């Protein structure tokens, strides 16, 4: 079945360490996104990519990095520069049909905890 | 600043009653709106959408109403069930090639 797969589901990190969250989609979608969700909060956009080898910063890109080397994959690295990385991270994709903001299909999320 | 927001952060309803979740948006140029449902520990799931050239759209047990005059969006859930307990987000698509903007969400709790 088509969908978006995020891994790992749970991740623990020591302070000062970088960690990479995986996001893979087999929906043949052009656009992919990373959102951060804190308890009781909405979704805040970290990075998004409309096409392979291109990506744009969202509202809270500081301390994060991404790559889009393949259409199916959009990994997110949480770097040591991110001061408060403990959160629930959501990856999404959309068939933009020329526009970025079509209906989003979300993965099941990755919960990162910094020890 | 411009934002998508919600009037009520929490909503408790009796099983079988109808639920109404509200959302205010401030960008009058937004042309597309979506409601998502997020269950605990999971990713949001699409419920229903509506374009700005419509006032109402119905799905299975859900209806979305759009009032462009007052920039207000609502989600109505008929005969609310325990499985409807979740956080509901509205999202808007603004003019220009930019990603969806999400509101903060409303938690719906269904009392059996």
Tab-separated table of C-alpha atoms in Angstrom:
chain	number	residue	atom	x	y	z
A	1	UNK	CA	0.000	0.000	0.000
A	2	UNK	CA	1.148	3.556	-0.676
A	3	UNK	CA	2.057	5.757	2.230
A	4	UNK	CA	4.640	7.619	4.228
A	5	UNK	CA	6.995	5.830	6.565
A	6	UNK	CA	8.850	7.581	9.337
A	7	UNK	CA	11.557	5.995	11.416
A	8	UNK	CA	12.382	5.558	14.147
A	9	UNK	CA	9.106	5.988	16.002
A	10	UNK	CA	10.926	6.749	19.237
A	11	UNK	CA	14.428	8.169	19.573
A	12	UNK	CA	16.525	9.235	22.498
A	13	UNK	CA	19.476	11.537	22.148
A	14	UNK	CA	22.095	12.929	24.437
A	15	UNK	CA	22.678	16.631	24.437
A	16	UNK	CA	25.206	17.685	21.820
A	17	UNK	CA	24.476	14.823	19.454
A	18	UNK	CA	23.066	15.104	15.981
A	19	UNK	CA	20.255	12.751	15.019
A	20	UNK	CA	18.631	12.014	11.679
A	21	UNK	CA	14.961	11.166	11.235
A	22	UNK	CA	13.985	9.195	8.168
A	23	UNK	CA	10.976	9.870	5.951
A	24	UNK	CA	10.162	7.775	2.890
A	25	UNK	CA	7.088	7.983	0.654
A	26	UNK	CA	5.931	5.776	-2.205
A	27	UNK	CA	3.056	7.995	-3.270
A	28	UNK	CA	5.045	9.574	-6.094
A	29	UNK	CA	4.448	12.964	-4.514
A	30	UNK	CA	6.571	15.909	-5.539
A	31	UNK	CA	6.419	17.906	-2.319
A	32	UNK	CA	7.559	16.812	1.139
A	33	UNK	CA	7.489	18.572	4.481
A	34	UNK	CA	8.738	18.379	8.044
A	35	UNK	CA	6.673	19.706	10.926
A	36	UNK	CA	7.383	19.929	14.613
A	37	UNK	CA	4.641	19.475	17.197
A	38	UNK	CA	5.027	20.322	20.876
A	39	UNK	CA	2.512	19.156	23.531
A	40	UNK	CA	-0.798	20.938	23.163
A	41	UNK	CA	0.487	22.899	20.202
A	42	UNK	CA	-0.181	23.050	16.520
A	43	UNK	CA	2.134	22.067	13.705
A	44	UNK	CA	5.065	24.318	12.927
A	45	UNK	CA	6.851	24.014	9.598
A	46	UNK	CA	10.574	23.264	9.704
A	47	UNK	CA	11.510	22.659	6.053
A	48	UNK	CA	9.778	21.751	2.847
A	49	UNK	CA	10.810	20.583	-0.582
A	50	UNK	CA	8.896	20.974	-3.821
A	51	UNK	CA	11.294	19.044	-6.006
A	52	UNK	CA	14.397	16.892	-5.827
A	53	UNK	CA	17.576	18.761	-4.887
A	54	UNK	CA	15.643	21.798	-3.732
A	55	UNK	CA	14.205	22.772	-0.347
A	56	UNK	CA	13.096	25.867	1.538
A	57	UNK	CA	13.172	26.911	5.165
A	58	UNK	CA	9.950	26.985	7.084
A	59	UNK	CA	9.118	28.990	10.173
A	60	UNK	CA	11.500	27.227	12.569
A	61	UNK	CA	14.431	25.969	10.472
A	62	UNK	CA	17.198	26.986	12.868
A	63	UNK	CA	19.058	23.966	14.248
A	64	UNK	CA	17.745	21.620	11.559
A	65	UNK	CA	18.981	20.488	8.176
A	66	UNK	CA	17.449	18.453	5.348
A	67	UNK	CA	18.345	16.911	2.015
A	68	UNK	CA	16.284	15.823	-0.970
A	69	UNK	CA	18.490	13.631	-3.099
A	70	UNK	CA	15.645	11.336	-4.113
A	71	UNK	CA	11.983	12.024	-4.736
A	72	UNK	CA	10.983	9.365	-2.220
A	73	UNK	CA	13.163	10.491	0.666
A	74	UNK	CA	13.395	13.628	2.799
A	75	UNK	CA	15.514	13.023	5.909
A	76	UNK	CA	15.659	15.575	8.705
A	77	UNK	CA	18.750	16.079	10.838
A	78	UNK	CA	18.295	17.618	14.248
A	79	UNK	CA	21.635	19.190	15.029
A	80	UNK	CA	23.234	20.069	18.330
A	81	UNK	CA	22.438	23.704	17.514
A	82	UNK	CA	18.751	23.041	18.140
A	83	UNK	CA	18.332	24.197	21.730
A	84	UNK	CA	15.075	22.450	22.538
A	85	UNK	CA	14.779	19.422	20.258
A	86	UNK	CA	12.445	17.277	22.361
A	87	UNK	CA	9.243	17.111	20.319
A	88	UNK	CA	7.058	15.046	18.025
A	89	UNK	CA	8.216	15.309	14.407
A	90	UNK	CA	5.850	14.787	11.512
A	91	UNK	CA	6.733	14.241	7.885
A	92	UNK	CA	4.183	14.835	5.143
A	93	UNK	CA	3.929	14.799	1.389
A	94	UNK	CA	1.581	16.196	-1.204
A	95	UNK	CA	0.906	15.939	-4.888
A	96	UNK	CA	1.258	19.597	-5.473
A	97	UNK	CA	0.159	19.749	-9.086
A	98	UNK	CA	2.149	22.881	-9.450
A	99	UNK	CA	1.274	24.228	-6.014
A	100	UNK	CA	2.956	23.396	-2.761
A	101	UNK	CA	-0.071	23.429	-0.529
A	102	UNK	CA	-2.287	20.600	-1.622
A	103	UNK	CA	-3.740	18.037	0.703
A	104	UNK	CA	-1.039	16.671	2.974
A	105	UNK	CA	-0.537	13.009	3.742
A	106	UNK	CA	1.235	12.498	7.056
A	107	UNK	CA	3.458	9.812	8.467
A	108	UNK	CA	2.938	8.383	11.949
A	109	UNK	CA	5.544	10.657	13.485
A	110	UNK	CA	8.843	10.308	15.335
A	111	UNK	CA	9.098	11.231	18.982
A	112	UNK	CA	12.513	12.598	19.887
A	113	UNK	CA	13.563	12.919	23.504
A	114	UNK	CA	16.785	14.578	24.575
A	115	UNK	CA	18.225	13.136	27.762
B	1	UNK	CA	-0.119	39.021	12.540
B	2	UNK	CA	-2.012	36.747	10.219
B	3	UNK	CA	-2.881	33.416	11.695
B	4	UNK	CA	-5.197	30.490	11.707
B	5	UNK	CA	-6.707	30.023	15.142
B	6	UNK	CA	-9.436	28.305	17.055
B	7	UNK	CA	-12.056	29.655	19.432
B	8	UNK	CA	-12.092	26.686	21.825
B	9	UNK	CA	-9.022	24.695	22.778
B	10	UNK	CA	-11.097	21.859	24.321
B	11	UNK	CA	-14.566	20.537	23.702
B	12	UNK	CA	-16.438	17.837	25.615
B	13	UNK	CA	-19.591	16.337	24.153
B	14	UNK	CA	-21.928	13.538	25.070
B	15	UNK	CA	-21.877	10.470	22.867
B	16	UNK	CA	-24.580	10.780	20.248
B	17	UNK	CA	-24.684	14.562	20.328
B	18	UNK	CA	-23.451	16.750	17.509
B	19	UNK	CA	-20.076	18.488	17.784
B	20	UNK	CA	-19.088	21.814	16.339
B	21	UNK	CA	-15.446	22.828	16.149
B	22	UNK	CA	-14.653	26.356	15.089
B	23	UNK	CA	-11.723	28.004	13.376
B	24	UNK	CA	-11.010	31.635	12.574
B	25	UNK	CA	-8.643	32.670	9.827
B	26	UNK	CA	-7.344	36.110	9.066
B	27	UNK	CA	-6.130	35.899	5.470
B	28	UNK	CA	-9.060	36.770	3.251
B	29	UNK	CA	-7.110	35.644	0.186
B	30	UNK	CA	-6.894	32.009	1.340
B	31	UNK	CA	-8.608	29.793	-1.205
B	32	UNK	CA	-8.571	26.290	0.268
B	33	UNK	CA	-9.190	24.888	3.742
B	34	UNK	CA	-8.730	21.461	5.246
B	35	UNK	CA	-9.724	19.798	8.505
B	36	UNK	CA	-7.433	17.156	9.975
B	37	UNK	CA	-7.975	14.715	12.832
B	38	UNK	CA	-5.064	13.634	14.988
B	39	UNK	CA	-5.342	10.750	17.406
B	40	UNK	CA	-2.902	10.485	20.260
B	41	UNK	CA	0.612	9.574	19.136
B	42	UNK	CA	-0.301	9.473	15.461
B	43	UNK	CA	-0.038	11.679	12.431
B	44	UNK	CA	-2.958	13.886	11.344
B	45	UNK	CA	-5.475	12.385	8.963
B	46	UNK	CA	-7.492	14.231	6.357
B	47	UNK	CA	-11.173	14.609	7.191
B	48	UNK	CA	-12.666	17.025	4.709
B	49	UNK	CA	-11.736	20.049	2.639
B	50	UNK	CA	-13.494	23.007	1.096
B	51	UNK	CA	-12.588	25.577	-1.513
B	52	UNK	CA	-13.312	29.242	-1.105
B	53	UNK	CA	-15.944	29.211	-3.849
B	54	UNK	CA	-18.117	26.981	-1.654
B	55	UNK	CA	-20.045	27.622	1.572
B	56	UNK	CA	-20.687	24.071	2.654
B	57	UNK	CA	-19.434	20.607	1.996
B	58	UNK	CA	-20.664	17.354	3.449
B	59	UNK	CA	-18.952	14.078	4.043
B	60	UNK	CA	-19.851	11.028	6.030
B	61	UNK	CA	-21.133	12.383	9.378
B	62	UNK	CA	-19.049	15.542	8.879
B	63	UNK	CA	-19.898	18.914	7.410
B	64	UNK	CA	-17.608	21.868	6.870
B	65	UNK	CA	-19.047	25.358	6.694
B	66	UNK	CA	-17.165	28.338	5.375
B	67	UNK	CA	-18.209	31.916	6.072
B	68	UNK	CA	-15.914	34.159	4.091
B	69	UNK	CA	-17.604	37.327	5.304
B	70	UNK	CA	-16.369	36.794	8.848
B	71	UNK	CA	-13.468	34.505	7.909
B	72	UNK	CA	-14.794	31.587	9.893
B	73	UNK	CA	-14.612	27.857	9.315
B	74	UNK	CA	-16.426	25.162	11.260
B	75	UNK	CA	-16.460	21.388	11.377
B	76	UNK	CA	-19.677	19.695	12.395
B	77	UNK	CA	-19.648	16.063	13.456
B	78	UNK	CA	-23.023	14.367	13.634
B	79	UNK	CA	-23.821	11.731	16.264
B	80	UNK	CA	-20.406	11.993	17.879
B	81	UNK	CA	-18.834	8.667	18.780
B	82	UNK	CA	-16.028	7.738	21.190
B	83	UNK	CA	-13.794	7.146	18.180
B	84	UNK	CA	-14.127	10.812	17.302
B	85	UNK	CA	-12.075	11.755	20.360
B	86	UNK	CA	-8.970	13.430	18.988
B	87	UNK	CA	-7.407	16.797	18.283
B	88	UNK	CA	-8.813	18.571	15.253
B	89	UNK	CA	-6.815	21.058	13.214
B	90	UNK	CA	-7.905	23.432	10.535
B	91	UNK	CA	-5.428	24.480	7.867
B	92	UNK	CA	-5.549	27.120	5.181
B	93	UNK	CA	-3.818	27.553	1.867
B	94	UNK	CA	-2.853	31.104	1.214
B	95	UNK	CA	-2.391	32.667	-2.174
B	96	UNK	CA	1.034	31.955	-3.570
B	97	UNK	CA	3.036	28.776	-3.592
B	98	UNK	CA	3.362	28.362	0.164
B	99	UNK	CA	2.626	25.405	2.442
B	100	UNK	CA	-0.539	25.001	4.453
B	101	UNK	CA	-0.803	27.020	7.654
B	102	UNK	CA	-2.209	25.120	10.625
B	103	UNK	CA	-4.203	26.319	13.587
B	104	UNK	CA	-3.378	25.262	17.146
B	105	UNK	CA	-6.035	22.571	17.320
B	106	UNK	CA	-9.098	21.710	19.411
B	107	UNK	CA	-9.233	18.623	21.575
B	108	UNK	CA	-12.565	16.831	21.324
B	109	UNK	CA	-13.469	14.513	24.194
B	110	UNK	CA	-16.510	12.292	23.844
B	111	UNK	CA	-18.263	11.311	27.044
B	112	UNK	CA	-19.836	7.864	26.883
